[in-house]
Coordinates of C-alpha atoms in Angstrom, one line a residue:
X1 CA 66.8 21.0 100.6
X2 CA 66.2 17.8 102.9
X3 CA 64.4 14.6 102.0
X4 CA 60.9 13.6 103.2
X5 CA 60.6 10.7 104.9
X6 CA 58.0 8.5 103.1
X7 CA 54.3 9.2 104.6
X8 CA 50.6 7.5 104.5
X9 CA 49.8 8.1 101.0
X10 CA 46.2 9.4 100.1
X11 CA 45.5 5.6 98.7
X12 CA 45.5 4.4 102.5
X13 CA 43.2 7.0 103.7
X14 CA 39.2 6.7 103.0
X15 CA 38.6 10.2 102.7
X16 CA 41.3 11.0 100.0
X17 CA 38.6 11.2 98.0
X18 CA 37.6 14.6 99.2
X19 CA 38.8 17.2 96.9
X20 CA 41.3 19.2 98.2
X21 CA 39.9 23.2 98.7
X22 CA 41.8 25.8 98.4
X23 CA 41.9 29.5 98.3
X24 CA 43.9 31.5 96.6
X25 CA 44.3 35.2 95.3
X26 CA 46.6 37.7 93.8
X27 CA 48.8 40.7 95.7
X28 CA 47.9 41.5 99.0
X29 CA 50.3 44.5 100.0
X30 CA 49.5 45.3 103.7
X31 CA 52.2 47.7 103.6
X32 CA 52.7 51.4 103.0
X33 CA 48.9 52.8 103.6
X34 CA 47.6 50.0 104.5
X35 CA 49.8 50.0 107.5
X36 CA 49.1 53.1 108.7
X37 CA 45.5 52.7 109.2
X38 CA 46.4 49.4 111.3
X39 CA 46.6 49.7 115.3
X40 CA 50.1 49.7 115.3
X41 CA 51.6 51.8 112.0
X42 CA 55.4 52.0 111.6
X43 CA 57.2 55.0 110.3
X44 CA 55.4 56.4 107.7
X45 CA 58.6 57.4 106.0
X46 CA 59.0 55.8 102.3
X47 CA 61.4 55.9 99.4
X48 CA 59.3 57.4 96.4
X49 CA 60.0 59.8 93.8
X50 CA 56.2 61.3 93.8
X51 CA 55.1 60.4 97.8
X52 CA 57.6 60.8 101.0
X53 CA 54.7 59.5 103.4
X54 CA 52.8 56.7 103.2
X55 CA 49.8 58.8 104.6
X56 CA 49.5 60.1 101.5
X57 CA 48.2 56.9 100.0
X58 CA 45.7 56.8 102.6
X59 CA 44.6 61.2 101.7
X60 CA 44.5 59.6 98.3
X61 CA 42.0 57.2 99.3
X62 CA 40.2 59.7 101.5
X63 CA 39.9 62.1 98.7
X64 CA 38.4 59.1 96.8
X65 CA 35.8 57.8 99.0
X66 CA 35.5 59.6 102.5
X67 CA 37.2 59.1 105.4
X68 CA 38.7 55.3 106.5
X69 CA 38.0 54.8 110.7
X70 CA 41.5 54.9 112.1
X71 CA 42.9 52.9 113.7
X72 CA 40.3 50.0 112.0
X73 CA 40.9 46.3 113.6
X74 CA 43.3 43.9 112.1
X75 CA 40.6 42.2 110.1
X76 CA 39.1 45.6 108.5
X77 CA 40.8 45.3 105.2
X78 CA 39.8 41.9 104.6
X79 CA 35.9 42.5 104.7
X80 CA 33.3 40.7 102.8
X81 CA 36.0 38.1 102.1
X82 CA 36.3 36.9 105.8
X83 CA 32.6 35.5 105.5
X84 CA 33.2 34.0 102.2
X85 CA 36.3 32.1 103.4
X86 CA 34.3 31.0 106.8
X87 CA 31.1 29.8 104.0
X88 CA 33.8 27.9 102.3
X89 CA 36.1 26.6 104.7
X90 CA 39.0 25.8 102.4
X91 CA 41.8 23.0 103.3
X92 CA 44.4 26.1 102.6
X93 CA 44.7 29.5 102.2
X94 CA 47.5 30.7 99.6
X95 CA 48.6 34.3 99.2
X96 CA 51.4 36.1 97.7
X97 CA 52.4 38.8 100.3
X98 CA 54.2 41.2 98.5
X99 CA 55.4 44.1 101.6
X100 CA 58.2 43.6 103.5
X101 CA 57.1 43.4 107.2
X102 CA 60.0 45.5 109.0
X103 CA 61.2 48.7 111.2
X104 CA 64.1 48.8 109.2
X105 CA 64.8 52.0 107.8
X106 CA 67.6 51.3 104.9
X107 CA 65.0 51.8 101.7
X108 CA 66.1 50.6 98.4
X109 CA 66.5 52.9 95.3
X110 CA 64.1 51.3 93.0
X111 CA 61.1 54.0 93.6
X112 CA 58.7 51.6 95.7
X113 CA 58.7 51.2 99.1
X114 CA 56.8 48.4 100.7
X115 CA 56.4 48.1 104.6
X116 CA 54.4 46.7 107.1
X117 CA 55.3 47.4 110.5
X118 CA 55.6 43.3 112.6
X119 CA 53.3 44.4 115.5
X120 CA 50.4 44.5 112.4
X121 CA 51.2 40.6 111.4
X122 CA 47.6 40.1 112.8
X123 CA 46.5 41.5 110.1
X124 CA 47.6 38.1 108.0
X125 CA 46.7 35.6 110.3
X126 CA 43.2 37.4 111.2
X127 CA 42.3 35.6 107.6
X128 CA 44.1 32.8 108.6
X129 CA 46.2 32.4 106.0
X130 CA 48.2 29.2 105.9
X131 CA 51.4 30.2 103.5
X132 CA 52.7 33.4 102.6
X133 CA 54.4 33.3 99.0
X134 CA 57.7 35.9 99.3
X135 CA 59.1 35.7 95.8
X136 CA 58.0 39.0 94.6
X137 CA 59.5 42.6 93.8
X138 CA 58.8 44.3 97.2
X139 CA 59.8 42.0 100.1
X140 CA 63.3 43.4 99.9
X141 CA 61.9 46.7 99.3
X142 CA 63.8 47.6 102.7
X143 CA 67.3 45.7 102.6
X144 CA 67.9 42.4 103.3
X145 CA 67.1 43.3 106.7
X146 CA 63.8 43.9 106.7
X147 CA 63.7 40.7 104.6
X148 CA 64.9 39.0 107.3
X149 CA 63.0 40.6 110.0
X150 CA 60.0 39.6 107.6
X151 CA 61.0 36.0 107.4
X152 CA 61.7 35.9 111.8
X153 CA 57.8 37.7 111.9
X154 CA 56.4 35.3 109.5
X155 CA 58.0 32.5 111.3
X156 CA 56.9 33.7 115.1
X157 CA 53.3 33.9 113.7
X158 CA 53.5 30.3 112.6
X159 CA 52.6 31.0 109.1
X160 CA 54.5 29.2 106.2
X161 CA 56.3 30.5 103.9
X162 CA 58.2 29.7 100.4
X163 CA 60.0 31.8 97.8
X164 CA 62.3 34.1 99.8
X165 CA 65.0 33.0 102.4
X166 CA 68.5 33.7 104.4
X167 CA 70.2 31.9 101.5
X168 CA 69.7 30.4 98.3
X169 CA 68.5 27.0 99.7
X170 CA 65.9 28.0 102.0
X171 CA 64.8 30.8 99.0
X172 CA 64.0 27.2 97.3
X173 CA 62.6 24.9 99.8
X174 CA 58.9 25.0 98.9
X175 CA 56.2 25.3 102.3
X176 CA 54.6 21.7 103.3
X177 CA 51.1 21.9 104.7
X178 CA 49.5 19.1 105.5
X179 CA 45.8 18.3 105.0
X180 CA 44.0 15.8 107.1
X181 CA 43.4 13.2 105.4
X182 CA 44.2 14.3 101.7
X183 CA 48.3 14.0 101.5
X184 CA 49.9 17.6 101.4
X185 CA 50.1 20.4 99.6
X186 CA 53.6 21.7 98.4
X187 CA 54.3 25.2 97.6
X188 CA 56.9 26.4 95.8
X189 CA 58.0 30.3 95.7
X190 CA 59.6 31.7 92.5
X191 CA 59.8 35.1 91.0
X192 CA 61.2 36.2 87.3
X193 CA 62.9 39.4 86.5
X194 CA 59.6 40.4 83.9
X195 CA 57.7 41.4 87.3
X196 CA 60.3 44.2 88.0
X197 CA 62.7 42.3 90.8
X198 CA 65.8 43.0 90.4
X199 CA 68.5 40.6 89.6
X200 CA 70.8 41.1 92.6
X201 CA 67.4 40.7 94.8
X202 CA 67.7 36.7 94.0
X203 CA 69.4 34.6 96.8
X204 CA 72.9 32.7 96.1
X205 CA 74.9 31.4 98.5
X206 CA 74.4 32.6 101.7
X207 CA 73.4 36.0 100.6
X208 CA 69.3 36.7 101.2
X209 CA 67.3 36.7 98.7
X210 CA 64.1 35.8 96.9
X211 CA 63.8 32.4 94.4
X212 CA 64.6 34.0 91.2
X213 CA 64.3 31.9 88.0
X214 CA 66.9 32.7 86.0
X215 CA 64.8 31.8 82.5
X216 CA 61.7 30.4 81.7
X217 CA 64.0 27.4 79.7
X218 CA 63.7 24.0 79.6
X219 CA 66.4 23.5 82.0
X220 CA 64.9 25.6 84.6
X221 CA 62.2 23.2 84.4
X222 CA 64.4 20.3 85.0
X223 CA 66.0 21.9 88.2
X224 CA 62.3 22.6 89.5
X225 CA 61.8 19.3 88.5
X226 CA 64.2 17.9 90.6
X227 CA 63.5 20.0 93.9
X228 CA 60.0 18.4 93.1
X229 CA 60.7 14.8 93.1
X230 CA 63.0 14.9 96.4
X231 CA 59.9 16.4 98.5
X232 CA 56.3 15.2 97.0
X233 CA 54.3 11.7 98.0
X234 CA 51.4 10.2 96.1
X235 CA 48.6 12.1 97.4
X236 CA 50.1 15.3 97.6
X237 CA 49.9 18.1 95.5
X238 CA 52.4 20.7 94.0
X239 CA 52.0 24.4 93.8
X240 CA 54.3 26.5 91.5
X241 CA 53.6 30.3 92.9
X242 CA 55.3 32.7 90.2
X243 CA 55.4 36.2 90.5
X244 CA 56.2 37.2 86.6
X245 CA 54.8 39.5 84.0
X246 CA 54.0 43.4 83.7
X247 CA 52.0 45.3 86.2
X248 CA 49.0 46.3 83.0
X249 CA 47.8 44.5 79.9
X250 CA 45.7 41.4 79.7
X251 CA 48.7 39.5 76.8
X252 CA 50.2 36.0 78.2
X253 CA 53.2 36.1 76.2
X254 CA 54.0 32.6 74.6
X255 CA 56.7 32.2 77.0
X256 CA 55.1 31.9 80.1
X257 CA 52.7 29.3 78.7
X258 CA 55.3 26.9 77.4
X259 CA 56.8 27.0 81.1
X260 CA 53.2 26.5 82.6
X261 CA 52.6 23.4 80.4
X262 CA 56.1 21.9 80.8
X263 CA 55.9 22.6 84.7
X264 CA 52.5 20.6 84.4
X265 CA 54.6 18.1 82.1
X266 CA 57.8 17.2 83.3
X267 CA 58.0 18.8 86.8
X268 CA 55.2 17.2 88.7
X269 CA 53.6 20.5 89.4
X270 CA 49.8 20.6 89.7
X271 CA 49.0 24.0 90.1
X272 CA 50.0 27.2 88.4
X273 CA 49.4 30.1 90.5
X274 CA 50.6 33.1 88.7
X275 CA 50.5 37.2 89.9
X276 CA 52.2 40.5 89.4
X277 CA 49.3 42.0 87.0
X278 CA 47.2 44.5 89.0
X279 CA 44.2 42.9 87.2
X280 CA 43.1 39.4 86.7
X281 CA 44.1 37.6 83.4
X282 CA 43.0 34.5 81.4
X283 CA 42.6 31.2 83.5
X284 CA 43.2 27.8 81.5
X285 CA 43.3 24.1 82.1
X286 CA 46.0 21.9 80.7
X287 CA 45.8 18.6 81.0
X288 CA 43.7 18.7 83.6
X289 CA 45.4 20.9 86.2
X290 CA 44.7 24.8 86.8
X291 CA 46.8 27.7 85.6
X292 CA 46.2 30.9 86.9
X293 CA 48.5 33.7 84.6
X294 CA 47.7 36.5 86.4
X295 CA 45.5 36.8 90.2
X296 CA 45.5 40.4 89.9
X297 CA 45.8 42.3 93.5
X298 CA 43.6 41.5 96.4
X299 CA 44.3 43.6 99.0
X300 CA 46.3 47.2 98.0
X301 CA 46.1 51.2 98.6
X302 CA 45.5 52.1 95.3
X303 CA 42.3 53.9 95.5
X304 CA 42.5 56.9 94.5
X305 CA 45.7 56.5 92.1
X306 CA 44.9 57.3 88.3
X307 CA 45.7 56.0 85.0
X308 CA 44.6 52.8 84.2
X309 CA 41.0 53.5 84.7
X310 CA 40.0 51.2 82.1
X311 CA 41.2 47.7 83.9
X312 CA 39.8 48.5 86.7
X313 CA 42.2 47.4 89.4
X314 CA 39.7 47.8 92.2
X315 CA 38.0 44.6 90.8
X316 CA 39.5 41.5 92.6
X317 CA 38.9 38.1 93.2
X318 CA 38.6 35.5 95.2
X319 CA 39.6 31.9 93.8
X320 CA 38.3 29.0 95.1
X321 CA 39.8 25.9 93.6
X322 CA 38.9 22.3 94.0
X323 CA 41.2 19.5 93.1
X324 CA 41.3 15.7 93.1
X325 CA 44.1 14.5 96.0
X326 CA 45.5 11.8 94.0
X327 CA 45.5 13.1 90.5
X328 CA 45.7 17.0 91.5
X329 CA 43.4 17.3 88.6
X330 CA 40.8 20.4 89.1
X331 CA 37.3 19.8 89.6
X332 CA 36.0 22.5 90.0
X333 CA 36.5 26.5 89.9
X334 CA 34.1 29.0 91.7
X335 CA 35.2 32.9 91.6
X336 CA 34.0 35.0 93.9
X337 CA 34.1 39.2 93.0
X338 CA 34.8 41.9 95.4
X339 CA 36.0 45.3 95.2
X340 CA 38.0 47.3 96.9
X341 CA 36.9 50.4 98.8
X342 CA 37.8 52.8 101.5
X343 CA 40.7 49.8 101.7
X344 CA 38.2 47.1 102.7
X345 CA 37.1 43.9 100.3
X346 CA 33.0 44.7 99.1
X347 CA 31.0 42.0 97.9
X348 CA 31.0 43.3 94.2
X349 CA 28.0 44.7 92.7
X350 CA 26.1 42.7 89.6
X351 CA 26.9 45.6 87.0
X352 CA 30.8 44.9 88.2
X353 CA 30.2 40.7 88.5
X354 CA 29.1 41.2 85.0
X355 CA 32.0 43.0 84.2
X356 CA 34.0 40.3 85.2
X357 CA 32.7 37.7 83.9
X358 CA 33.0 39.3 80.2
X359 CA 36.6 39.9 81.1
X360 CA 37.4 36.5 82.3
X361 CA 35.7 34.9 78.7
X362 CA 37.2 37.2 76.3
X363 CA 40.9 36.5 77.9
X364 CA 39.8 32.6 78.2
X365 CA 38.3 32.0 74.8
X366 CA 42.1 31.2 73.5
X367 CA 42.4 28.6 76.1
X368 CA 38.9 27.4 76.0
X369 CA 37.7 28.3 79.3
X370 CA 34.8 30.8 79.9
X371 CA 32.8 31.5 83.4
X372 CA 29.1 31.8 84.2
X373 CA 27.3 34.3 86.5
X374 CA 25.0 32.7 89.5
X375 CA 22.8 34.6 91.5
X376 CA 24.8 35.7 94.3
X377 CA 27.4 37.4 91.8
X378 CA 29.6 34.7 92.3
X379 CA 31.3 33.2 88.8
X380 CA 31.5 29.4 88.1
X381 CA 34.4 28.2 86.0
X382 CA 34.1 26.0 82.9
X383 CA 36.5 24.6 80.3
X384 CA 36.1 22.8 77.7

């Protein structure tokens, strides 16, 4: 991973003062039915034990809610959240894209399959998204070629990207973005076996791959530590993406909180932005700095799928951090519910917002943290 050249710090800028915005979210999986209500749907082919066609996901959603308007535009699935991000304007946008965005037709064997065709990329960069996070378990859902043929798409749309790469150093180099005026953020990729990728999915050598911790130890933290130091300035701040944990179940195991705080601790990372649960999970502060354990999904083709009723999967959210350039310290947290429906994002209703919000205390009372309801449904953070 190369150096950085020294840069202005946010010290010599007047406006580093400004928090930094950002957005971020859980899963969004623009593959498999998703895809084939885009403009330009791949082979509808998939790998699947219960499903040979990815239309089916989209007759289950039918069956659901009524009929979705084929083909919709590339911004349809995104819906209510598009005006919420133009209202907000954040510095970044921050997602993990968990579909492999590929023609190829080599499936792997572990009974999802994941695929976006790469003439639907528009449907990323119609929400602007600044950096796609890869280190998940359905980019190589289709072979290390379509990994690669994700990484070329990503790359000709101009959007960033960390966590996945040709080889075991670019699976590590974190995505630099720069914001005017308030340093950069850095965003590091890395996924853990708990979320269901497999071990020989993780990059090593020159063999493609995503960045797969091998532990949550201590000395995992010192080798994050170290890619850390070589790239961020004063001013900037650090992002640790991680893609970790079961799919259901509302538990942080004790393990991925020690990692969290040390991260925070003793790898300069100022962020925790944690997914893989289909449903959001508790939010704390440590020291300062956010840590999200689970995003839950944001944008999937789930409706109409059974069996975990009860968490409600087609709840998501929209987070909206702000945090201080030069101490990366959060000050402030505003939430934003939506659900999901006829594969578009709904401003939620207040019965659901309530929901929510009684959700997001009872998982935060451990950590202190607990949100309030305003008018517009929208949820406002606090912590103690």
């Amino acid at each position: 991973m190369p150096m950085r050249e020294p840069t202005q710090t946010a010290n010599q800028d007047p406006r580093s003062s400004d928090p930094i915005k950002l957005f971020l979210c859980g899963d969004v999986m623009t593959g498999r039915g998703i895809d084939q209500v885009l403009p330009h749907p791949g082979s509808a082919r998939i790998c699947e034990p219960d499903m040979a066609s990815a239309l089916g996901y989209v007759a289950l959603a039918e069956a659901a809610h009524g009929p979705i308007p084929r083909p919709v535009d590339f911004s349809y699935v995104w819906g209510d959240s598009l005006a919420e991000l133009e209202r907000v304007q954040p510095d970044l946008r921050i997602v993990n894209l968990e579909t492999s965005i590929t023609k190829s037709e080599n499936c792997t064997e572990k009974g999802i399959s994941y695929r976006m065709s790469p003439e639907n990329v528009a449907c990323i960069t119609a929400a602007k998204i600044d950096c796609c996070v890869l280190a998940n378990n359905h980019v190589l859902d289709w072979g290390h070629a379509g990994l690669i043929e994700t990484l070329e798409t990503l790359d000709e749309a101009k959007l960033k990207r960390a966590g996945a790469g040709r080889d075991a150093e670019e699976s590590q180099s974190p995505a630099i973005l720069e914001i005017a005026g308030k340093g950069h953020a850095i965003v590091f990729g890395f996924g853990s076996e708990t979320s269901g990728i497999p071990r020989d999915w993780g990059a090593s050598g020159d063999r493609p791959g995503v960045n797969l911790l091998e532990s949550l130890s201590p000395s995992a933290v010192e080798g994050i530590a170290r890619r850390v130091a070589r790239v961020k300035r004063p001013g900037d701040t650090a992002i640790a993406s991680i893609h970790w944990g079961s799919n259901w179940g509302y538990e942080v195991p004790a393990g991925q909180i020690a990692f969290a705080h040390a991260l925070i601790d003793h790898a300069g990372i100022d962020i925790i932005h944690g997914h893989s649960s289909h449903h959001a999970k508790a939010i704390e502060v440590y020291r300062g700095k956010l840590i999200l354990y689970g995003c839950g999904d944001f944008v999937d083709d789930y409706e109409g799928i059974s069996g975990f009723e009860a968490f409600r999967d087609d709840l998501v959210l929209m987070y909206f951090p702000a945090v201080a350039p030069r101490s990366g310290n959060l000050v402030d947290l505003r939430v934003v519910p939506l659900q999901i429906r006829n594969f578009k994002l709904n401003r939620a209703s207040r019965e659901d917002a309530i929901w929510l919000r009684d959700v997001l205390n009872r998982e935060g009372g451990r950590f202190g943290t607990w949100t309030e309801l305003e008018a517009d449904n929208s949820l406002t953070f606090r912590w103690a």
